[in-house]
Tab-separated table of C-alpha atoms in Angstrom:
chain	number	residue	atom	x	y	z
A	27	MET	CA	-18.999	45.076	11.197
A	28	ASN	CA	-22.973	44.741	10.731
A	29	SER	CA	-25.222	44.537	14.300
A	30	LEU	CA	-24.885	41.340	14.653
A	31	ALA	CA	-20.867	40.911	14.573
A	32	ILE	CA	-20.769	44.217	17.196
A	33	CYS	CA	-23.182	42.630	19.551
A	34	ALA	CA	-21.531	38.881	19.431
A	35	VAL	CA	-18.100	40.235	20.460
A	36	GLY	CA	-19.566	42.290	23.224
A	37	LEU	CA	-21.368	39.582	24.075
A	38	VAL	CA	-17.534	37.632	24.353
A	39	ALA	CA	-15.789	40.398	25.582
A	40	GLU	CA	-17.798	40.674	28.969
A	41	ALA	CA	-18.980	36.917	28.766
A	42	GLY	CA	-15.234	37.069	29.288
A	43	LEU	CA	-13.989	39.732	30.660
A	44	GLY	CA	-16.571	40.635	33.285
A	45	TYR	CA	-17.919	44.085	33.670
A	46	PRO	CA	-15.967	46.481	35.360
A	47	ASP	CA	-17.188	46.859	38.833
A	48	ALA	CA	-16.212	50.116	39.487
A	49	LEU	CA	-17.842	51.563	35.644
A	50	PHE	CA	-20.725	50.028	37.234
A	51	ALA	CA	-20.625	51.872	40.165
A	52	ARG	CA	-19.818	55.171	37.681
A	53	ILE	CA	-22.560	54.645	35.227
A	54	GLY	CA	-24.230	51.910	35.387
A	55	HIS	CA	-24.536	49.267	32.103
A	56	PRO	CA	-26.511	49.352	29.823
A	57	VAL	CA	-29.222	46.731	30.353
A	58	THR	CA	-29.707	48.800	33.460
A	59	TRP	CA	-29.951	51.973	32.218
A	60	ILE	CA	-32.335	50.137	29.970
A	61	GLY	CA	-34.757	48.379	32.723
A	62	ALA	CA	-34.235	52.314	35.190
A	63	ALA	CA	-36.510	53.371	31.339
A	64	LEU	CA	-38.840	50.719	30.872
A	65	ALA	CA	-39.840	51.359	35.134
A	66	ALA	CA	-40.008	54.612	34.955
A	67	LEU	CA	-43.010	54.315	31.986
A	68	ASP	CA	-44.645	52.207	33.142
A	69	ALA	CA	-44.406	53.903	36.124
A	70	ARG	CA	-46.253	56.666	34.676
A	71	LEU	CA	-48.143	55.182	32.224
A	72	ASN	CA	-49.785	51.724	33.271
A	73	ARG	CA	-51.861	53.815	35.779
A	74	ALA	CA	-54.600	51.758	37.486
A	75	ASP	CA	-57.602	54.024	37.282
A	76	LEU	CA	-56.763	53.420	32.982
A	77	PRO	CA	-59.303	51.243	31.099
A	78	ALA	CA	-57.414	48.204	29.993
A	79	PRO	CA	-57.526	49.259	25.940
A	80	ALA	CA	-55.624	52.653	27.444
A	81	ARG	CA	-54.050	50.870	29.162
A	82	ARG	CA	-53.126	48.595	26.393
A	83	ALA	CA	-52.016	51.571	24.094
A	84	ARG	CA	-49.668	53.220	26.359
A	85	GLY	CA	-48.028	50.077	26.287
A	86	PHE	CA	-47.848	49.869	22.808
A	87	ALA	CA	-47.012	53.592	22.712
A	88	ALA	CA	-44.193	52.742	25.227
A	89	LEU	CA	-43.098	49.486	24.058
A	90	ALA	CA	-42.617	51.673	20.067
A	91	ALA	CA	-40.643	54.609	21.830
A	92	ALA	CA	-38.005	52.095	23.857
A	93	SER	CA	-37.913	50.009	20.716
A	94	GLY	CA	-36.816	53.163	18.493
A	95	PHE	CA	-34.661	54.224	21.200
A	96	GLU	CA	-32.678	50.627	19.749
A	97	VAL	CA	-32.434	51.134	16.232
A	98	ASP	CA	-31.701	54.379	17.441
A	99	GLU	CA	-28.147	53.015	19.795
A	100	ILE	CA	-27.019	50.240	16.755
A	101	ASP	CA	-27.006	53.205	13.822
A	102	THR	CA	-25.354	55.290	16.360
A	103	LEU	CA	-22.614	51.927	17.431
A	104	GLN	CA	-22.116	51.000	13.342
A	105	GLY	CA	-20.477	54.029	12.488
A	106	GLY	CA	-23.208	56.077	10.738
A	107	GLU	CA	-23.758	59.946	11.302
A	108	ARG	CA	-27.708	59.173	10.468
A	109	HIS	CA	-29.561	60.384	12.840
A	110	ASP	CA	-33.384	59.717	11.990
A	111	VAL	CA	-35.589	63.023	13.013
A	112	LEU	CA	-38.918	61.551	12.385
A	113	ARG	CA	-37.957	58.534	13.993
A	114	ALA	CA	-37.476	60.563	17.185
A	115	GLU	CA	-40.368	63.069	16.707
A	116	VAL	CA	-42.702	60.142	16.051
A	117	ARG	CA	-41.535	59.139	19.625
A	118	GLU	CA	-41.650	62.310	21.467
A	119	ARG	CA	-45.175	62.773	19.788
A	120	LEU	CA	-46.537	59.680	21.331
A	121	LEU	CA	-44.865	60.577	24.318
A	122	ARG	CA	-46.944	63.751	24.860
A	123	ALA	CA	-50.015	62.047	23.668
A	124	ILE	CA	-50.259	59.682	26.428
């Protein structure tokens, strides 16, 4: 099953059945995880004392890191055993650099 089909099935299932309250209370929802990660990156990287070019560069690095995370998650959902070490290493270096 390709990524688009997996997303479509998940979307239809969640729209029809909803997301269980007990599960949300225990672990949250993937969208809230992503939102929390972005909020943490924003709080850490988007400081008012930095010049605009530095803030822009940090925002780009945060976007690249978040996008890389999503691609890794899709690879995992597809059942692949592939783990892109290079992508993870680049993401970690970006975050350490800022």
